[in-house]
Coordinates of C-alpha atoms in Angstrom, one line a residue:
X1179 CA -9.6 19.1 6.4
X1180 CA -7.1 22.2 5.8
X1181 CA -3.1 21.3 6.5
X1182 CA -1.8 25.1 5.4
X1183 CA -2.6 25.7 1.7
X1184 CA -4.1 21.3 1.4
X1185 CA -7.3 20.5 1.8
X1186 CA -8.0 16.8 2.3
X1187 CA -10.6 15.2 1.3
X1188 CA -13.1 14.2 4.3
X1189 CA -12.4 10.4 3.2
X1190 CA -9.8 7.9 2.3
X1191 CA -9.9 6.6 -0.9
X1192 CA -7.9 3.9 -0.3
X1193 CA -8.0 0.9 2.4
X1194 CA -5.3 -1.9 3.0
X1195 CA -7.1 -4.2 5.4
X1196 CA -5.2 -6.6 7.6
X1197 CA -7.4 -9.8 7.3
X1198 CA -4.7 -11.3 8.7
X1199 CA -0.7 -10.7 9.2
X1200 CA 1.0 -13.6 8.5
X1201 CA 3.2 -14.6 5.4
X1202 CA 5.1 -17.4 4.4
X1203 CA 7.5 -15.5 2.7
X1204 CA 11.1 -13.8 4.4
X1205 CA 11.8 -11.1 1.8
X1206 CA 14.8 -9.6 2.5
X1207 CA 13.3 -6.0 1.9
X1208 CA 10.8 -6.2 4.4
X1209 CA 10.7 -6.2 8.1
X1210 CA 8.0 -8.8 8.6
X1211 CA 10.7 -11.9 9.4
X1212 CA 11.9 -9.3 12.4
X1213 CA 8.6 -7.7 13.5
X1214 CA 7.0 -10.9 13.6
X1215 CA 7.6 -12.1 17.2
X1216 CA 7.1 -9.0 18.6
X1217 CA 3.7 -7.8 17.6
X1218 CA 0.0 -9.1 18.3
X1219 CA -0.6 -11.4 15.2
X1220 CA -4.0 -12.4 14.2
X1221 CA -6.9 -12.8 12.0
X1222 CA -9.6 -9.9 11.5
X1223 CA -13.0 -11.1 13.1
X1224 CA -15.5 -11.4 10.1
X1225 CA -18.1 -9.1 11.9
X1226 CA -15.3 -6.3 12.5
X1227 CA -14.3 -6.8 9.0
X1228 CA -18.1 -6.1 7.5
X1229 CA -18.3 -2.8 10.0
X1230 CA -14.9 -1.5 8.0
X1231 CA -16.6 -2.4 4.6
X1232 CA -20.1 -1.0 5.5
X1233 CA -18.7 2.0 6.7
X1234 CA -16.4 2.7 3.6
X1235 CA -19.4 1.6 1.3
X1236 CA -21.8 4.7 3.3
X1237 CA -18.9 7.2 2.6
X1238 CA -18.6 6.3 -1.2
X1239 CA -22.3 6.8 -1.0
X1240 CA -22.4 10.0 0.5
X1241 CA -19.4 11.7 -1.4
X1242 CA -20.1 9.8 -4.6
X1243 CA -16.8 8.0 -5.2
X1244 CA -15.9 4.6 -5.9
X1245 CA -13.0 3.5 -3.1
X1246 CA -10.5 0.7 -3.3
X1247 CA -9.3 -1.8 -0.7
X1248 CA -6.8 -4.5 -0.6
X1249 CA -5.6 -6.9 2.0
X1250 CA -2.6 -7.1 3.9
X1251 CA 0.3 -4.6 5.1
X1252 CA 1.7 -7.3 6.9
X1253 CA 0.7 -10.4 5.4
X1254 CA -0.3 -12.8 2.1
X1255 CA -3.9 -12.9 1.7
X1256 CA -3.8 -16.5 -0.3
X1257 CA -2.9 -18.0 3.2
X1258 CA -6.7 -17.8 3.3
X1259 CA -8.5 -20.2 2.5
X1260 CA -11.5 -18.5 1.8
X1261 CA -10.3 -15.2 0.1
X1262 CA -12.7 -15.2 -2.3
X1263 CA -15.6 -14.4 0.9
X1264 CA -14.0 -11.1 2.0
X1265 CA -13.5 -9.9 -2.3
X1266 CA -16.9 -10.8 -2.7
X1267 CA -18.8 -9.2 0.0
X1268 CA -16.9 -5.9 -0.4
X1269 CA -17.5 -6.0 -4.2
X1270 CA -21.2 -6.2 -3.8
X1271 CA -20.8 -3.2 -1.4
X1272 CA -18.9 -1.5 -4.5
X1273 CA -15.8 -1.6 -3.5
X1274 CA -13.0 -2.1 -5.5
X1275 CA -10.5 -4.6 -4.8
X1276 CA -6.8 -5.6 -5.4
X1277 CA -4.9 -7.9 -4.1
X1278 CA -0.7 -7.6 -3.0
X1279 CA 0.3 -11.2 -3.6
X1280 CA 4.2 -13.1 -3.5
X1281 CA 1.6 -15.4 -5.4
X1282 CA 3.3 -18.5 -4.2
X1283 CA -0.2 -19.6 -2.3
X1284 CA -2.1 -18.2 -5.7
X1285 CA -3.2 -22.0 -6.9
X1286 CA -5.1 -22.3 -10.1
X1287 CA -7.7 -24.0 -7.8
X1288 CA -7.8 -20.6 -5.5
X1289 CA -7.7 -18.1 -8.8
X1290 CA -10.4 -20.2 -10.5
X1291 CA -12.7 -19.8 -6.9
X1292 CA -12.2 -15.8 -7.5
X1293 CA -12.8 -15.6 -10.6
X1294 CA -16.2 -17.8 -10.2
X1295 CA -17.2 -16.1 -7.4
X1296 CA -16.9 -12.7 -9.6
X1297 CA -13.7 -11.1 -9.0
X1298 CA -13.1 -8.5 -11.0
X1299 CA -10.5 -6.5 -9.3
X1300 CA -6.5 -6.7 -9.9
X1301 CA -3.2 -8.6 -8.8
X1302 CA 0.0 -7.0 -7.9
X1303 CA 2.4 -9.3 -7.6
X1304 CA 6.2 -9.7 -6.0
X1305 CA 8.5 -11.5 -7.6
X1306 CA 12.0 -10.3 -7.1
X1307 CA 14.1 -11.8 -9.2
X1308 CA 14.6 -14.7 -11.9
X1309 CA 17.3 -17.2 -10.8
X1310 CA 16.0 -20.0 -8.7
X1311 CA 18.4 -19.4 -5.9
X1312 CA 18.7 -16.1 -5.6
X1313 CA 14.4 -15.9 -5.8
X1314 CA 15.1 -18.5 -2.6
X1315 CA 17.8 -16.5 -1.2
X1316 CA 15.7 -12.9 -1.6
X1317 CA 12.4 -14.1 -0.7
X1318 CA 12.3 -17.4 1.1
X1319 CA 10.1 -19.3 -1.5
X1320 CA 10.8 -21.8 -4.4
X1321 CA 10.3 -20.2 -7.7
X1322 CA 9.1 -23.2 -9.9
X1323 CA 5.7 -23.4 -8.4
X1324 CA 5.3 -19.4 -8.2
X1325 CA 6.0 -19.2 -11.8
X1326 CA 3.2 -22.0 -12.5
X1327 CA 0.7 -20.3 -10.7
X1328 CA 1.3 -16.6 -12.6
X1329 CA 1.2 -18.7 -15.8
X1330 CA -2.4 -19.6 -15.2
X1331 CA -3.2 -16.6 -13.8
X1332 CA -2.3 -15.0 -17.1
X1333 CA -3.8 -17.7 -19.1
X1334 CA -7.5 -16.6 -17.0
X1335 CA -7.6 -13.5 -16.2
X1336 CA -6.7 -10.0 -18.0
X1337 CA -3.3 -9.0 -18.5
X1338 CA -4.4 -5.2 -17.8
X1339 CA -4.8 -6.0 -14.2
X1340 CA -2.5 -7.7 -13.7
X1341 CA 0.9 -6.1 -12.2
X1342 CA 4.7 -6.6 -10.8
X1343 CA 6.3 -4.9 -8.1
X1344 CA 10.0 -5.7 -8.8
X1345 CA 12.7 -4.8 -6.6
X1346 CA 16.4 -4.8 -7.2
X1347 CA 17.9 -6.0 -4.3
X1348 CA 21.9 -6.3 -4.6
X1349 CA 21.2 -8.7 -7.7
X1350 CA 24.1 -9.8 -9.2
X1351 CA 25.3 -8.6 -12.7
X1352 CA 23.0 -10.1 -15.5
X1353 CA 20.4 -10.8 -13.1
X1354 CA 18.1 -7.5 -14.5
X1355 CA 18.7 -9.1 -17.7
X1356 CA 17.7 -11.9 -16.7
X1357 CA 14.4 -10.8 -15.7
X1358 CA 13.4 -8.8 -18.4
X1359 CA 14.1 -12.2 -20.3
X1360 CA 11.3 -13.3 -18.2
X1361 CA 8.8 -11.2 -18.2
X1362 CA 9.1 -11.0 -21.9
X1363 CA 8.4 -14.5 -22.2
X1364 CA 5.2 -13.5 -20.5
X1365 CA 4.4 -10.4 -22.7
X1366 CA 4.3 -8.5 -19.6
X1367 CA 6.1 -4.6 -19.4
X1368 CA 7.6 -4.2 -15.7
X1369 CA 9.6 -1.7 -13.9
X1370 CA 11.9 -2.5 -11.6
X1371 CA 12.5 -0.6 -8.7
X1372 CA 15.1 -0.1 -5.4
X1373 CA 14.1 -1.3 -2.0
X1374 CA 12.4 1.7 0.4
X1375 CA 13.5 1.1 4.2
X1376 CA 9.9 1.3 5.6
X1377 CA 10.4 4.1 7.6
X1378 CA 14.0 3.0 8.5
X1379 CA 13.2 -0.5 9.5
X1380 CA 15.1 -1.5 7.6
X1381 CA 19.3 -0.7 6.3
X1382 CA 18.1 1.0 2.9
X1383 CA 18.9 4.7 2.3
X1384 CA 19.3 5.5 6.0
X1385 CA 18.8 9.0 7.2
X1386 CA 17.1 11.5 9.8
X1387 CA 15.2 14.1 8.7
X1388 CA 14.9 16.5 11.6
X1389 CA 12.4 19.2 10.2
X1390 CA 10.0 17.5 8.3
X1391 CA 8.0 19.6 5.1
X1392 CA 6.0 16.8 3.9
X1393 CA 5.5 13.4 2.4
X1394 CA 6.8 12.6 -1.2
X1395 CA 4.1 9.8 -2.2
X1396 CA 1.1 11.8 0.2
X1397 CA -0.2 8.5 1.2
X1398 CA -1.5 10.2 4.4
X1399 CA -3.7 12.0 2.2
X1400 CA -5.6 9.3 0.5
X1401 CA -5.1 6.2 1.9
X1402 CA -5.7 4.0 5.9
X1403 CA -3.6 1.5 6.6
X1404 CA -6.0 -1.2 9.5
X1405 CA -4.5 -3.6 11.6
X1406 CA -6.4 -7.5 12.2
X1407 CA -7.6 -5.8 15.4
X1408 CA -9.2 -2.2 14.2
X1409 CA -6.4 -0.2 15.1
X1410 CA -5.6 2.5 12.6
X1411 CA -1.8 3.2 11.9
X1412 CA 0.0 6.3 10.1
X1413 CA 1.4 4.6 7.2
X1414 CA 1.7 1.4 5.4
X1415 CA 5.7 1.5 5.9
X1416 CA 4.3 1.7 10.1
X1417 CA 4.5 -2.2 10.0
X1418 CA 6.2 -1.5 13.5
X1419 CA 2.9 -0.2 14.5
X1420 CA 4.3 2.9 16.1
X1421 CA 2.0 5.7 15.6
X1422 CA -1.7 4.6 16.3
X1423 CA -4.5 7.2 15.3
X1424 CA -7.6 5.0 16.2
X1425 CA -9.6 1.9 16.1
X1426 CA -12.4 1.1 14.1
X1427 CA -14.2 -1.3 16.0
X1428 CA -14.6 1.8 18.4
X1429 CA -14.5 4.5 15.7
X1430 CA -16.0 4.8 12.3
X1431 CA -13.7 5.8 8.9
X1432 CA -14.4 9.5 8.9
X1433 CA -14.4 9.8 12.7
X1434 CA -10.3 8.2 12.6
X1435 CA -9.8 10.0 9.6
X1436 CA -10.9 13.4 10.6
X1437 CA -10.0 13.1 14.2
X1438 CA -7.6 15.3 16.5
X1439 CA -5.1 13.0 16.3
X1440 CA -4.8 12.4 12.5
X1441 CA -4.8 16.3 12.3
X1442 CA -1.6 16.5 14.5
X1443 CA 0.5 13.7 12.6
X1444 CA -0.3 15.8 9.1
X1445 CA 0.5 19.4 10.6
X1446 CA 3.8 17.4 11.6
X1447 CA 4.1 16.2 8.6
X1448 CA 3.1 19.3 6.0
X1449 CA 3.4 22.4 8.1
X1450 CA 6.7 21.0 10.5
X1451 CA 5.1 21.7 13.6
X1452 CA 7.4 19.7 16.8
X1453 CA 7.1 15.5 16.5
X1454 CA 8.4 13.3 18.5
X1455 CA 12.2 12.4 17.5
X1456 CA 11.0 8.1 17.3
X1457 CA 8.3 9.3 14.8
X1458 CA 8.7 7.0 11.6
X1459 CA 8.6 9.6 9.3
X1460 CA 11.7 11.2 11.2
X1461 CA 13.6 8.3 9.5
X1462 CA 11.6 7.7 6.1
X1463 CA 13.7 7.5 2.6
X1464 CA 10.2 9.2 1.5
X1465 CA 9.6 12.2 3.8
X1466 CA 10.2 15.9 2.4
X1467 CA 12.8 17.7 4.3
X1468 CA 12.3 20.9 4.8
X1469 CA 15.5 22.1 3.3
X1470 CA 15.2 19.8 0.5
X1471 CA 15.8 21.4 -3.4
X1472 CA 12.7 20.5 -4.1
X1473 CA 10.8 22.6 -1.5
X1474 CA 13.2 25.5 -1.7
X1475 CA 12.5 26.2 -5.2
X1476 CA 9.0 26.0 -4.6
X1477 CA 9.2 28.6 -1.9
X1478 CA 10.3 31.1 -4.4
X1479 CA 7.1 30.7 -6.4
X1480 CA 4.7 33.7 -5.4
X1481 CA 1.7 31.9 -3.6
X1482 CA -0.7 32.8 -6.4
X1483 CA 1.5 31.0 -9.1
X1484 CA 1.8 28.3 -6.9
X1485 CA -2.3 27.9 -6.2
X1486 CA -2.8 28.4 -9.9
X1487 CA 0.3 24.9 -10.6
X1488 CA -1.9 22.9 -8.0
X1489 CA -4.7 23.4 -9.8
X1490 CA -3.7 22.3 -13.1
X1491 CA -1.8 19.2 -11.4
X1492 CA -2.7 15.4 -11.9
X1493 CA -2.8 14.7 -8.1
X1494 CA -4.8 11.3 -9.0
X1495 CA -3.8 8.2 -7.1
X1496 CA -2.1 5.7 -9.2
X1497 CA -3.9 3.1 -8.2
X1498 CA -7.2 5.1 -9.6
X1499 CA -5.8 5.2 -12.7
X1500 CA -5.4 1.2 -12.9
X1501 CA -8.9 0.8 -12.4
X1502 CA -10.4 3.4 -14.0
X1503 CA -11.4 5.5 -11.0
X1504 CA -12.1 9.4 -11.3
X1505 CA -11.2 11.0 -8.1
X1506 CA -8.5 13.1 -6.4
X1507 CA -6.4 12.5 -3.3
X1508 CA -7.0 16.1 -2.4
X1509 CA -9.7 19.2 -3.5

């Protein structure tokens, strides 16, 4: 698909499945705790969940790439009881899976059924900071037991696939220290991070960016965000479920993806053609203004010099990287 001088693959590479949306956690830097009551909750039927992994196991067939998947936007995927069923059967389908954990329902009894059951994908976990009460206060959830269940989790499984997402969020002074401490203790490397407002659910970074000139992370590009029920939404920071391209219990992965009205959110997005003024990424901390620095300068590039800087560009999806995947979010 062309968007101006883009060219999209005719695939996603990426797939966060909603098995289900509901978390025991209340992070303070998510929406979930407010959205919750107001959206249709559920779990993902088993035979609509096979169709999604079918379908994205044909495409990696037909373009010869290896896709990933994890499970949820809007939800903890160890609230399942049987997680290991829905890594397994889209493993033997090739897919390769990772799972978006607070880790607080990650049991040694539930990490030893993955691993048994052949898991062989990755964990990315949230754990936002290190005191007991402010871990409570940020994210709902006693620490004591969380930190167990990481420990044996590092004590079975590789340390290489294993990740943090860390986020700062107004942590007192000596807290970051704090966690480093941590995560030292573990031998483990992390980042931390600042809070993102999810397309401005949330009070971080608040702003409106009328003409719109693209989207810093291009997850538009590369990745589809499903909902319990099929429906297809813009973005993972949509947990509002605002802009709804499809559904794919009606629709198959390349017709959503390729469809009319993908192609009008992206020429909205890249080329600034008229959105609504409510579209998410109207209020994202990660959109590209048009009169940003960043696309200014570029506009003084001649064309030529520009194609020629794409070209030579890493455009490779982190995530790839992490498990060893050779393919490009765009041609």
């Amino acid at each position: 698909m062309k968007i101006g001088h883009l060219e999209r693959n005719e695939f996603p590479i990426g797939l966060i499945v909603d098995i289900h949306d509901f978390c025991n956690a209340r992070c303070k830097m998510c929406p979930y705790d407010a959205l919750k009551e107001k959206l249709n909750r559920g779990k993902m039927e088993w035979e609509l969940y096979k169709k999604i992994v079918d379908d994205f196991s044909s495409l990696m067939s037909k373009y010869q790439f290896r896709g990933a998947m994890t499970y949820c936007n809007m939800g903890e995927p160890f609230i399942m009881n049987n997680l290991e069923t829905f890594t397994k059967y889209a493993q033997e389908k090739g897919i390769w899976v990772y799972l978006n954990t607070n880790a607080s329902l990650m049991t040694p009894e539930k990490i030893d059924r993955l691993i048994n059951s052949g898991f062989e994908g990755a964990f990315n976990i949230s754990f936002h900071a290190a005191t007991p009460d402010l871990y409570r206060e940020i994210m709902g959830l006693p620490i004591e037991p969380t930190k167990r269940n990481i420990e044996y989790l590092l004590s079975r499984y590789p340390k290489e696939r294993i990740s943090f997402n860390v986020l700062n969020y107004h942590w007192p002074r000596g807290e970051e220290g704090k966690v480093k401490e941590l995560f030292s203790n573990w031998n483990i490397d992390v980042k931390i991070n600042r809070p993102v407002s999810r397309g401005g659910l949330l009070p971080f970074n608040r702003r409106y960016v009328r003409r719109l000139a693209g989207c810093g992370p291009d997850r538009v590009l590369y990745q589809m965000v499903v909902c319990h029920n099929g429906d297809v939404i813009l973005c993972c920071n949509d947990m509002g479920r605002k802009e709804v391209l499809g559904n794919l219990e009606e629709n198959s992965i390349y017709e959503v993806w390729n469809g009319e009205s993908f192609a009008s959110y992206l020429e909205q997005i890249y080329l600034g053609k008229p959105s609504e003024p409510e579209m998410i990424c109207h209020r994202c901390d990660e959109s590209v203004p048009f009169w940003s620095p960043r696309r200014m300068v570029k506009s003084l590039i001649p064309r030529k010099w520009r194609d020629k800087l794409r070209q030579t560009r890493s455009n490779v999806w982190g995530l790839a990287k992490l498990a060893g995947l050779d393919h490009k979010i765009v041609k």
